[in-house]
CSV table of C-alpha atoms in Angstrom, one decimal:
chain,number,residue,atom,x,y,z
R,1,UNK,CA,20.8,-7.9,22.6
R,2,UNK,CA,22.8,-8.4,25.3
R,3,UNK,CA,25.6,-6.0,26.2
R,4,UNK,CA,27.0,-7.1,29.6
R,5,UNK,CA,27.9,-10.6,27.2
R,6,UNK,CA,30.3,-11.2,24.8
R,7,UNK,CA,30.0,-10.0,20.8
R,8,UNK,CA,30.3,-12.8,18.7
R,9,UNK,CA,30.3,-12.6,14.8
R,10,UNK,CA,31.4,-9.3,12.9
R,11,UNK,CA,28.5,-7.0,12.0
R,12,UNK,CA,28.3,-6.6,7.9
R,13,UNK,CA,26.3,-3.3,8.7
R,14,UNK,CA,28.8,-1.8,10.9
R,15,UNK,CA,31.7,-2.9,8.6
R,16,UNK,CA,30.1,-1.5,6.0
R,17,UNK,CA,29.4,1.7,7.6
R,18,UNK,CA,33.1,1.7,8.9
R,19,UNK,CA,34.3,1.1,5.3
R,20,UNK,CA,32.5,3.7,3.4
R,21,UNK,CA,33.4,6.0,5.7
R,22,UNK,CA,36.8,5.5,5.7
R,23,UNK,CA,37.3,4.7,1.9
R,24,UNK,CA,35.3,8.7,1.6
R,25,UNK,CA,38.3,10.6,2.9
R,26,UNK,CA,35.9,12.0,5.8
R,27,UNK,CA,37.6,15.3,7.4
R,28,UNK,CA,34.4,17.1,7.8
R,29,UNK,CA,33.1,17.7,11.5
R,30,UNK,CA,29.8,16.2,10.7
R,31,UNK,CA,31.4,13.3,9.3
R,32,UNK,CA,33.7,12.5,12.6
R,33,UNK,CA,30.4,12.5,14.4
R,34,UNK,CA,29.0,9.6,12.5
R,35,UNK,CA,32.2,7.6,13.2
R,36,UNK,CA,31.6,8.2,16.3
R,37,UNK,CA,28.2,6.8,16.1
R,38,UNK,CA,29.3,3.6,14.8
R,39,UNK,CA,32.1,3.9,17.4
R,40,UNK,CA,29.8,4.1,20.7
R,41,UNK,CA,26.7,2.1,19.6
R,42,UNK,CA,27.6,-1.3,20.8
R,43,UNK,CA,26.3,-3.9,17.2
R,44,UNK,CA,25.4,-7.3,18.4
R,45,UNK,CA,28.2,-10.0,16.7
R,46,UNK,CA,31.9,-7.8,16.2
R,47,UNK,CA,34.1,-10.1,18.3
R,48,UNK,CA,36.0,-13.4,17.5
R,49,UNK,CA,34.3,-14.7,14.3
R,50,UNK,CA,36.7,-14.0,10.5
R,51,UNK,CA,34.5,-12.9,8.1
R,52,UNK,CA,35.3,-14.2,4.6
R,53,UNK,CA,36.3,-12.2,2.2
R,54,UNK,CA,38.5,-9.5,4.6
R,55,UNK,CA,42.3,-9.2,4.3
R,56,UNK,CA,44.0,-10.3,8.2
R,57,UNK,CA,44.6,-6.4,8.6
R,58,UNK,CA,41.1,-5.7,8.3
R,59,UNK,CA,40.0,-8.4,10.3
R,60,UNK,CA,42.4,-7.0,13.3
R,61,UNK,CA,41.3,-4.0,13.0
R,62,UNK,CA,37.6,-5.1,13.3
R,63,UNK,CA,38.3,-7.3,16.8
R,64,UNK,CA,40.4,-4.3,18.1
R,65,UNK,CA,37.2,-1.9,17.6
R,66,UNK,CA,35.2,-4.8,19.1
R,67,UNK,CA,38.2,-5.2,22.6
R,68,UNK,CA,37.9,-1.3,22.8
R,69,UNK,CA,33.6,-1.7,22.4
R,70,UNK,CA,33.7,-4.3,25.3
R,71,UNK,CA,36.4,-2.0,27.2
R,72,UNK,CA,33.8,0.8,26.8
R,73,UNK,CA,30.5,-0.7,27.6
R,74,UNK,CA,31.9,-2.4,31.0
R,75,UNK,CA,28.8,-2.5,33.3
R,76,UNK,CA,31.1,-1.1,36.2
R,77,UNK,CA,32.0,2.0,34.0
R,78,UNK,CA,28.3,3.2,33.3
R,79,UNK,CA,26.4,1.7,37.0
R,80,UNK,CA,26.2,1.6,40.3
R,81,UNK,CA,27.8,-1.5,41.7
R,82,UNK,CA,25.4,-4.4,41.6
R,83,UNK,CA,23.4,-3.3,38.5
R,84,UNK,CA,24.3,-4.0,34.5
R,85,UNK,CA,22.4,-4.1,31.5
R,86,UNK,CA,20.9,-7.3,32.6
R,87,UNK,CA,18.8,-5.3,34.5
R,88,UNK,CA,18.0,-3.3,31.3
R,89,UNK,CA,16.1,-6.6,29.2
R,90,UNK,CA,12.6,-5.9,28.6
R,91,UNK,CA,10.6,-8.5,30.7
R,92,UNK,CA,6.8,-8.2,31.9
R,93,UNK,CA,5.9,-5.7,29.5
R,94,UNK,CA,8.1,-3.6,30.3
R,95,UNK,CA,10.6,-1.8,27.5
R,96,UNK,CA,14.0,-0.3,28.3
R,97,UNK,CA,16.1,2.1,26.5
R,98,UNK,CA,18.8,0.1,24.3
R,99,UNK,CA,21.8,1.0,22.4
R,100,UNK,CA,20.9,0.0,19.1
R,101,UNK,CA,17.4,2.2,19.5
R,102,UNK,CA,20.3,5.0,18.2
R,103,UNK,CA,20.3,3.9,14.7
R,104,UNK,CA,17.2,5.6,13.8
R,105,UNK,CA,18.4,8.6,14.3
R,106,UNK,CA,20.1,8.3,10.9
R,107,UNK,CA,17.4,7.8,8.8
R,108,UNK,CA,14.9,10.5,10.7
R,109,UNK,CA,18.6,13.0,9.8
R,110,UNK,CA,18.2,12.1,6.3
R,111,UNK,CA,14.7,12.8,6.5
R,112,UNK,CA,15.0,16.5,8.4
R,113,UNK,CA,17.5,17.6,5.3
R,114,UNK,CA,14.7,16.5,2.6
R,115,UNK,CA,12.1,18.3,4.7
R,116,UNK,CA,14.3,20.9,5.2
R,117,UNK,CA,14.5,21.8,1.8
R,118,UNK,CA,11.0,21.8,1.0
R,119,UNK,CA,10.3,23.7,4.0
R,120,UNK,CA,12.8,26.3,2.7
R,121,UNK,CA,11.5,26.5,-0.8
R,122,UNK,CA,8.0,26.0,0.2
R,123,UNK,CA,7.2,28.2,3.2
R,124,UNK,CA,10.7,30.0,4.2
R,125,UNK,CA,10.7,31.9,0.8
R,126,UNK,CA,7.1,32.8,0.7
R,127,UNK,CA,7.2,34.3,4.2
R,128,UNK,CA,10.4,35.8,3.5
R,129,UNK,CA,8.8,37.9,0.5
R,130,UNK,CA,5.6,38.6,2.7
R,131,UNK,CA,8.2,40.3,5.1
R,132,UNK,CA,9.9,42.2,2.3
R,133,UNK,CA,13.1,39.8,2.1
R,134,UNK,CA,14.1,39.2,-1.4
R,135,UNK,CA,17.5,38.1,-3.2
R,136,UNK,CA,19.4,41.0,-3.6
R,137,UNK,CA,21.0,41.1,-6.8
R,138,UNK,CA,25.2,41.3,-6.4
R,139,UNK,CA,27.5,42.7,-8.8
R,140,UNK,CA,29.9,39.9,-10.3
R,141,UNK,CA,33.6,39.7,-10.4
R,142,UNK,CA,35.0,40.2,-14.1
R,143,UNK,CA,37.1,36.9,-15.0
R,144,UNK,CA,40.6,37.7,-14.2
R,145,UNK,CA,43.3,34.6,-13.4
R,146,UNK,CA,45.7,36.5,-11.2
R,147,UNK,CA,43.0,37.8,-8.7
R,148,UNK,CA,41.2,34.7,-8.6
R,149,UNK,CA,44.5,33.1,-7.3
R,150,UNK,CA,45.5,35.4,-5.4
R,151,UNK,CA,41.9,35.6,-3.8
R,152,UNK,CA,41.7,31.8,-3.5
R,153,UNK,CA,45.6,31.1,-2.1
R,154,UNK,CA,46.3,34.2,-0.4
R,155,UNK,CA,43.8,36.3,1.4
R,156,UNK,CA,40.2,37.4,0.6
R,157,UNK,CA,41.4,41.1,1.9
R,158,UNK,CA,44.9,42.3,0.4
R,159,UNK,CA,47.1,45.2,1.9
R,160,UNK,CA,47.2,48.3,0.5
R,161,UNK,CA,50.5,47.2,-0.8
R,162,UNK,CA,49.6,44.0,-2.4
R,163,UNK,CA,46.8,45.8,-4.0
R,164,UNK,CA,49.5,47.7,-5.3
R,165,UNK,CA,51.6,44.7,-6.6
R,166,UNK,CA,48.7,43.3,-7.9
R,167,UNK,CA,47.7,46.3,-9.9
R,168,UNK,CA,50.8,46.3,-11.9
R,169,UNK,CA,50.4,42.6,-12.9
R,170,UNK,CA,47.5,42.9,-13.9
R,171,UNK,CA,47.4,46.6,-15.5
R,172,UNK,CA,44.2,47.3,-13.2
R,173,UNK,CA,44.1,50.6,-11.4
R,174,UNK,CA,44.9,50.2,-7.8
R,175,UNK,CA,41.1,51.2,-7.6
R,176,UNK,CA,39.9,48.7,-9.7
R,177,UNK,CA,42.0,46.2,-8.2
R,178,UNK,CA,40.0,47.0,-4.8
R,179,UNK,CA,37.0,47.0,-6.4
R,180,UNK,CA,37.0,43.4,-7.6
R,181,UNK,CA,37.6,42.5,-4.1
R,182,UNK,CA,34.9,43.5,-3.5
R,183,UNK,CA,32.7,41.7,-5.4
R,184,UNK,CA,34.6,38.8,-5.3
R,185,UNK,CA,34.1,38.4,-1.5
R,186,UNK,CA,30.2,39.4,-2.2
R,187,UNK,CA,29.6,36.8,-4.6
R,188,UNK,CA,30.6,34.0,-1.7
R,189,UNK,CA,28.6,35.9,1.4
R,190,UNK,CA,25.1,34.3,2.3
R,191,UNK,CA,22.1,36.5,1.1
R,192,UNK,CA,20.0,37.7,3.4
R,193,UNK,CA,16.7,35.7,2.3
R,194,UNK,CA,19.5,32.2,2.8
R,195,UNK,CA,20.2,33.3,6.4
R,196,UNK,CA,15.8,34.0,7.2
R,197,UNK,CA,15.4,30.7,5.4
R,198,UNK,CA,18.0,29.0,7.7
R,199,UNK,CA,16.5,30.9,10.8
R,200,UNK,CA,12.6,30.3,9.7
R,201,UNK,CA,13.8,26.6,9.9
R,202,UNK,CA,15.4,26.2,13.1
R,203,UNK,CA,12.4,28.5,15.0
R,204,UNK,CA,9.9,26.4,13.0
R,205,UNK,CA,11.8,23.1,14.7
R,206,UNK,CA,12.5,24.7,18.4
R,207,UNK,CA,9.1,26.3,18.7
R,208,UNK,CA,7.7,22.5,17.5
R,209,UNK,CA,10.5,20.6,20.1
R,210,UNK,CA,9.7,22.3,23.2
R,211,UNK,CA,5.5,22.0,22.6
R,212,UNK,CA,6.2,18.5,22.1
R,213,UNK,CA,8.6,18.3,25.2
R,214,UNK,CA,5.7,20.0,27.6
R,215,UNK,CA,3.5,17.5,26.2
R,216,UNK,CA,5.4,14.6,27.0
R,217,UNK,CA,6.5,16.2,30.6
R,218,UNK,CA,3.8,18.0,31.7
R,219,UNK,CA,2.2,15.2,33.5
R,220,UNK,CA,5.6,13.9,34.7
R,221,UNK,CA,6.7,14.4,38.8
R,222,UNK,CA,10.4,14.7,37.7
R,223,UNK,CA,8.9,17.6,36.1
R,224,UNK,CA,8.2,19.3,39.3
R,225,UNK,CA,10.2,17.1,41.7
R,226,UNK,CA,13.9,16.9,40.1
R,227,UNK,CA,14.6,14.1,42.5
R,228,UNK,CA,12.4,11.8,40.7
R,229,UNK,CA,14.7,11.7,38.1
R,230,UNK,CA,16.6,8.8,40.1
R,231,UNK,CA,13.7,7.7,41.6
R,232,UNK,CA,14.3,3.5,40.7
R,233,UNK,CA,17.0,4.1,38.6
R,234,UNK,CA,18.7,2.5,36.4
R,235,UNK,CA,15.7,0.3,36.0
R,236,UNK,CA,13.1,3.5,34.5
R,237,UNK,CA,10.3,1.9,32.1
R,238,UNK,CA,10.3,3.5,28.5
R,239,UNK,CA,7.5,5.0,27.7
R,240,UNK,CA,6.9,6.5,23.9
R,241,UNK,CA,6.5,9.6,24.0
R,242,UNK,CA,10.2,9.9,25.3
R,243,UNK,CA,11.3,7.8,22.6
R,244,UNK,CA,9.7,9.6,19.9
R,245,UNK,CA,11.1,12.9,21.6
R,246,UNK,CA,14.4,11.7,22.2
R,247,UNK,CA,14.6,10.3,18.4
R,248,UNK,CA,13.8,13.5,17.0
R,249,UNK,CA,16.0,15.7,19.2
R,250,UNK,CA,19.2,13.7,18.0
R,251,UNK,CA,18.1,13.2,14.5
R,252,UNK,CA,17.8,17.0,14.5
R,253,UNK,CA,21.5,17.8,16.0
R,254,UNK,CA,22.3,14.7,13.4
R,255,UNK,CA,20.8,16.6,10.5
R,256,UNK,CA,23.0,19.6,11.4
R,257,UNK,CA,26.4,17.9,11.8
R,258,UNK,CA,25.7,17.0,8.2
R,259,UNK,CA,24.3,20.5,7.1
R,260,UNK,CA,27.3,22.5,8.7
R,261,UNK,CA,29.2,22.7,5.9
R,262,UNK,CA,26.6,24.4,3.8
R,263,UNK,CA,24.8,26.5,6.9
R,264,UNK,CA,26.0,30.2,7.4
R,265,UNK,CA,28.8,30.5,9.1
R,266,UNK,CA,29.9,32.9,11.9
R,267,UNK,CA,32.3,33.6,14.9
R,268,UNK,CA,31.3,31.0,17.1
R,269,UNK,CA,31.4,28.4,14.4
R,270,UNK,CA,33.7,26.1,16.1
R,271,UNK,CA,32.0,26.7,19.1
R,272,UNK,CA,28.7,25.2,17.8
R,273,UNK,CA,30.5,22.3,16.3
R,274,UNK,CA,31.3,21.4,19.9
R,275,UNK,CA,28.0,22.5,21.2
R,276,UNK,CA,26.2,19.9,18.8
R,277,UNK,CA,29.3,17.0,19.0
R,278,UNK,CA,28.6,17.3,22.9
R,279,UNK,CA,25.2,17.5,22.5
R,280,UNK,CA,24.9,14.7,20.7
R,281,UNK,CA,27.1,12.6,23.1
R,282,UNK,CA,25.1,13.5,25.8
R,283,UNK,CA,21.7,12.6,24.6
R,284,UNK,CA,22.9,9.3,23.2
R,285,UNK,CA,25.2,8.8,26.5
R,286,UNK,CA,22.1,9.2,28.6
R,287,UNK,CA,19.8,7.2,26.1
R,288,UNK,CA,22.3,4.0,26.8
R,289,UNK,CA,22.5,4.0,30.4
R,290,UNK,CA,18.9,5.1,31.0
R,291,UNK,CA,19.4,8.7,32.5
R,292,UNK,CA,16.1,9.6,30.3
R,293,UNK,CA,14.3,11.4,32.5
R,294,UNK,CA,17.3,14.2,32.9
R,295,UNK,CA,17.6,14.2,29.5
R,296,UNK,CA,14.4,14.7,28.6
R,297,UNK,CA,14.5,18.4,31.0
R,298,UNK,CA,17.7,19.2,29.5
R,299,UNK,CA,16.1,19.0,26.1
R,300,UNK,CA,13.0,20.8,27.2
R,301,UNK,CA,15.6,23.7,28.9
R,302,UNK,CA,17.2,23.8,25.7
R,303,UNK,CA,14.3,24.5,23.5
R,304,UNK,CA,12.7,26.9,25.8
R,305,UNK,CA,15.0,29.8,24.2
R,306,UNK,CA,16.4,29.0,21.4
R,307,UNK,CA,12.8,29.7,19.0
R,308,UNK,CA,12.8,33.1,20.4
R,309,UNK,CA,16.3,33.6,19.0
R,310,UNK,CA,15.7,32.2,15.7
R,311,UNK,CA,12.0,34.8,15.4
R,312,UNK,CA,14.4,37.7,16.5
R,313,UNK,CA,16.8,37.0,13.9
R,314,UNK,CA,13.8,36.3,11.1
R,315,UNK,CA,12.9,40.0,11.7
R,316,UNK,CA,15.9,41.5,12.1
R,317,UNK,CA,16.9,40.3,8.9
R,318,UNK,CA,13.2,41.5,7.0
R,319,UNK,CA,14.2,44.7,8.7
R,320,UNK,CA,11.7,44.9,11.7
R,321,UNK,CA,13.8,46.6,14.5
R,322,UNK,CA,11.7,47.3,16.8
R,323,UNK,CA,10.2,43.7,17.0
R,324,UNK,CA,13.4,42.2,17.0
R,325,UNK,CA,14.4,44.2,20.1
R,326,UNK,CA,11.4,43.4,21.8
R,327,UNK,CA,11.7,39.7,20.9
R,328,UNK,CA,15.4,39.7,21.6
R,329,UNK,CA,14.8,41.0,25.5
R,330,UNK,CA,12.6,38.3,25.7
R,331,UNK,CA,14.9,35.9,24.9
R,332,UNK,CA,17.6,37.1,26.9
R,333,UNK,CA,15.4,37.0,30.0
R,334,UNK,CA,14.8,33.4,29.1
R,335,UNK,CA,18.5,32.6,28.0
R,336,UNK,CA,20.1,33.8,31.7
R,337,UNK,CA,17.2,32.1,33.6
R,338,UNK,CA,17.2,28.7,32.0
R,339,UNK,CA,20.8,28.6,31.2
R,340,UNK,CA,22.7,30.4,33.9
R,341,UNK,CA,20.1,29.7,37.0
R,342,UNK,CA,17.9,26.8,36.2
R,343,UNK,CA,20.1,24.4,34.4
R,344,UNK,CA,23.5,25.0,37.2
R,345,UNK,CA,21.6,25.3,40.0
R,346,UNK,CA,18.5,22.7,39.4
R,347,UNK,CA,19.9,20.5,36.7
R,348,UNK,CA,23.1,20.2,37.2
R,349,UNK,CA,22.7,20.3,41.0
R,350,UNK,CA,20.6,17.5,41.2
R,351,UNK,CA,22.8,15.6,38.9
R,352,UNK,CA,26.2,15.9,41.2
R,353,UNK,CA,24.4,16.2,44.5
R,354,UNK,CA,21.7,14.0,44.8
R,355,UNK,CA,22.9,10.9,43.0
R,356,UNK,CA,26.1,10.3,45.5
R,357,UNK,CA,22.9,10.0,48.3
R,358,UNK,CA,21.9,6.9,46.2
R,359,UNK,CA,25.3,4.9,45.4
R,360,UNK,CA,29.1,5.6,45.2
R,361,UNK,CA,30.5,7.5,42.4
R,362,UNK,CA,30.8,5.5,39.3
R,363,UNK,CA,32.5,6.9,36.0
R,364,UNK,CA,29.3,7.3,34.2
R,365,UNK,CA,28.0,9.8,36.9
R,366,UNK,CA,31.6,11.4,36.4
R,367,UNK,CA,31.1,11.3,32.4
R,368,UNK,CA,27.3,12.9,32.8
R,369,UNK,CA,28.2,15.6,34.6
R,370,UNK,CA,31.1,16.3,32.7
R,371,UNK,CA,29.1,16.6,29.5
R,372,UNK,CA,27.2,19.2,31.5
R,373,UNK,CA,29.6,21.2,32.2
R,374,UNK,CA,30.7,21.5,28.9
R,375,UNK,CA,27.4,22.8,28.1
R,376,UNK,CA,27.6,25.0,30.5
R,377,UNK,CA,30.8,26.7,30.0
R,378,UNK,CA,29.0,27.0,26.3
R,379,UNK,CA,26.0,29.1,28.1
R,380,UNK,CA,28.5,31.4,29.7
R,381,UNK,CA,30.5,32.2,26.2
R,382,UNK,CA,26.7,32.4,24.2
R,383,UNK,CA,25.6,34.9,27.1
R,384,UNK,CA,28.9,37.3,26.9
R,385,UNK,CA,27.6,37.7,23.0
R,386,UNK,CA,24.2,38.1,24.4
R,387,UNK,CA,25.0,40.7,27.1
R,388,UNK,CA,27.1,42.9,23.8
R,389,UNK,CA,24.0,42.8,21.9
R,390,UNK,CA,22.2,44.6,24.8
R,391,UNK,CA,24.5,47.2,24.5
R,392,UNK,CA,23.0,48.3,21.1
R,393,UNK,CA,19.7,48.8,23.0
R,394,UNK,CA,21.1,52.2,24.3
R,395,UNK,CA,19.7,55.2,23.0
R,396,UNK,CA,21.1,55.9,19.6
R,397,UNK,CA,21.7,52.5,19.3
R,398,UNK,CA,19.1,51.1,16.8
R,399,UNK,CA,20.1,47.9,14.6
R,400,UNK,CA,21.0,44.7,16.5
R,401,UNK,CA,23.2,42.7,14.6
R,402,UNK,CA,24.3,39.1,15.4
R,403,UNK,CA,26.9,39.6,17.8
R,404,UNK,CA,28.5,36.2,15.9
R,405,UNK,CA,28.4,37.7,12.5
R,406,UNK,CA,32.1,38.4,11.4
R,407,UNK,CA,33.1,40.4,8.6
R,408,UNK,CA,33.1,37.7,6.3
R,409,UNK,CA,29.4,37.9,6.7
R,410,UNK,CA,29.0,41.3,6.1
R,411,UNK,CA,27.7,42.7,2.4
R,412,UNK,CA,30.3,45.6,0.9
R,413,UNK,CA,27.5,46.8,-1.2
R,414,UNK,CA,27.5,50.0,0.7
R,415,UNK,CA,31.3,50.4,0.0
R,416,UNK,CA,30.1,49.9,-3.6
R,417,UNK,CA,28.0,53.0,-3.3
R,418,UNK,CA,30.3,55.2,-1.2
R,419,UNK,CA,32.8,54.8,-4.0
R,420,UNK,CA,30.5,56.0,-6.6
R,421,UNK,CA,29.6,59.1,-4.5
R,422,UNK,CA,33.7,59.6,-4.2
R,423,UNK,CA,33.6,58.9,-8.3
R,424,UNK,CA,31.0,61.4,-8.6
R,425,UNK,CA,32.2,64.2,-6.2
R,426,UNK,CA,35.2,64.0,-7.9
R,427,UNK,CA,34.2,64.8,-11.4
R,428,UNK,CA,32.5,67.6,-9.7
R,429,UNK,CA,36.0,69.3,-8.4
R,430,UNK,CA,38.0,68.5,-10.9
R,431,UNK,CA,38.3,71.8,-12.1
R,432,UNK,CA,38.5,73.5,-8.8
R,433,UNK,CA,36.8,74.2,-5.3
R,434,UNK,CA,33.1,74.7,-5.5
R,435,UNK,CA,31.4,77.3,-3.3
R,436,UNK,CA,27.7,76.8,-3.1
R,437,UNK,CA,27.7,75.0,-6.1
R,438,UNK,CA,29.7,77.3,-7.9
R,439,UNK,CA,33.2,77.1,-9.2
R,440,UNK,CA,35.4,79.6,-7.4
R,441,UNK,CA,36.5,82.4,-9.6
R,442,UNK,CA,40.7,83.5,-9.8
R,443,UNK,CA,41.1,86.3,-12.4
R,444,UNK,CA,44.2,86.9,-10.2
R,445,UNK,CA,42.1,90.7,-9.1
R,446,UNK,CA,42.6,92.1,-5.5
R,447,UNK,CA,39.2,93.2,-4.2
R,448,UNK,CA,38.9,96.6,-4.0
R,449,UNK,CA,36.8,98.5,-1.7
């Protein structure tokens, strides 16, 4: 396929990609990303041709797509003056990254959810019982109309004075009022065997991803040498084993757009909505214009981390402190040298610096680096919430909780508990003080001496 060229035809994949996508309604995050799949991943044939069949509108819409496709994927955008894709065609044996590569990525997605689930039923729970996590068994919320409105259309955490209110419609005590709250909000909270099994599977992937990214660098120069990464470019042979690790890397951030809305969510939620949209940009961005080999460290940078996370969170949540702490400063070490050191002032340093050497600024070495820096501004937010949870390794500080855990997160169990220990202590008093476990006596007698 030719880029640089014109796009003749209109693409009945990409039309009906376009049109089930659009006829679904999408709002969801993960949903926006595959429009922008079919958006950025130029389809040989959009331009110039009326497909039968297609209302005018339809058909306009199509060849404006296909003006802003050809807008996008201008050579001078994305090279250095006097290269284009023409220089990209496979000749002499020789394979090139291409655009249209991308479309895998869907189908290996599609294929990380299935395994997902079977890895989750399969292994996660298993392991999760072997480490003493099991599904704790919640109290459920008696059927009442007004509350569930009230709880669905107002607020999952009512004032003291709309508990009030409330109790009067319904004829609840105010107490009883609260405690349906309570439960209510438990019944919607993530178990703690769901958030290992969602843990167990990213460590499982990350530990996997950077093995697999040593294997396929380690005998690299650009490994040890950064300024090999533009050594020939754009012109850089393909070789498989960065194929198969670039596939798999944005398959995986392909299968989590889609799993988001089902994934426990935290504090930084929006956060790693942006973190995977520009993640996914990125490696696609630098798949398309061949910047592979930086790509391919960035992953590898990436992955370094992020399984010692995931195994620190796995105990935590089966209750293992001290491993968790010991995991999670090993982590942290890792997370400020590869994030805050290597990637700034290696990565991103060779990436602004060294190219301008090379050739004149183009937008596509503008666009790079900009992805980076989002990234980047990312590592500097993810390391505030890593230096708070070293806080809690002060004396007296035991459990370290997930700095991105908000309330909504957290099980009221306990206040479940507490209240029955108020219940309890107060049948005790009700008929007066109690001294040592004796009622006080008043006979209304002086003491004498």
């Amino acid at each position: 396929m030719e880029r640089g060229g014109t796009y003749e035809g209109c693409s009945g994949e990409l039309t009906g990609g376009i049109h089930s996508c659009a006829t679904a309604g999408v709002t969801d995050a993960y949903s926006w990303g595959t429009i922008i799949v079919f958006f950025f991943i130029p389809v040989e044939g959009w331009k110039d041709k009326k497909t039968p069949g297609l209302v005018p509108a339809w058909n306009f819409c199509l060849n404006m797509l296909a003006w802003l496709s050809d807008c996008f994927w201008q050579e001078r955008l994305w090279f250095p003056e006097g290269l284009g894709w023409a220089d990209l065609q496979d000749r002499d044996g020789r394979v090139y990254a291409k655009a249209t590569d991308l479309w895998v990525t869907i189908p290996i997605a599609l294929c990380f959810l299935v395994v997902r689930q079977i890895f989750e039923r399969m292994v996660a729970t298993p392991f999760a019982s072997l480490l003493g996590v099991n599904e704790k068994v919640r109290l459920t919320a008696e059927h009442n109309p007004t509350l569930e409105s009230y709880f669905c259309t107002v607020t999952k955490h009512p004032t003291q004075s709309s508990v009030e209110s409330l109790s009067k419609q319904t004829g609840c005590s105010v107490r009883q009022v609260q405690r349906w709250f309570r439960r209510r909000r438990n019944q919607d909270r993530p178990s703690m065997l769901k958030k290992f099994r969602e843990a167990s599977w990213r460590f499982t992937f990350y530990l996997l991803a950077f093995f697999a990214g040593l294997a396929a660098l380690i005998d690299k120069p650009w490994l040890y040498d950064l300024k090999e990464m533009w050594s020939g470019f754009p012109v850089l042979t393909l070789l498989s084993s960065q194929y198969w690790y670039y596939m798999i890397e944005l398959g995986f951030y392909v299968s989590l757009l889609f799993s988001v809305a089902s994934d426990v969510k935290r504090k930084d939620f929006k956060e790693q909505i942006v973190h995977h949209l520009a993640t996914i940009l990125l490696i696609s961005f630098s798949w398309c214009v061949n910047y592979i080999r930086a790509g391919t460290l960035i992953m590898l940078i990436h992955d370094t981390s992020d399984s010692l996370l995931e195994s620190a969170k796995m105990f935590n949540y089966a209750g293992w402190r001290k491993t968790c702490n010991y995991i999670f400063i090993v982590f942290a070490a890792i997370f400020i040298i590869t994030r805050l050191v290597i990637f700034p002032f290696w990565i991103m340093h060779c990436t602004w610096v060294y190219p301008v050497t090379i050739y004149p600024p183009f937008f596509g070495y503008y666009f790079f680096n900009g992805l980076l820096f989002v990234l980047q501004c990312l590592h500097i937010f993810w390391a505030v919430l890593i230096l708070r949870m070293a806080v809690k390794f002060l004396p007296g500080n035991k459990i370290v909780n997930d700095e991105r855990s908000d309330r909504d997160e957290t099980d009221d169990s306990g206040e479940e508990e507490a209240e029955k220990e108020r219940e309890g202590q107060e049948k005790k008093t009700k008929n007066g003080p109690v001294r040592n476990g004796h009622s006080a006596l008043n006979n209304n007698h002086r003491k004498t001496e």
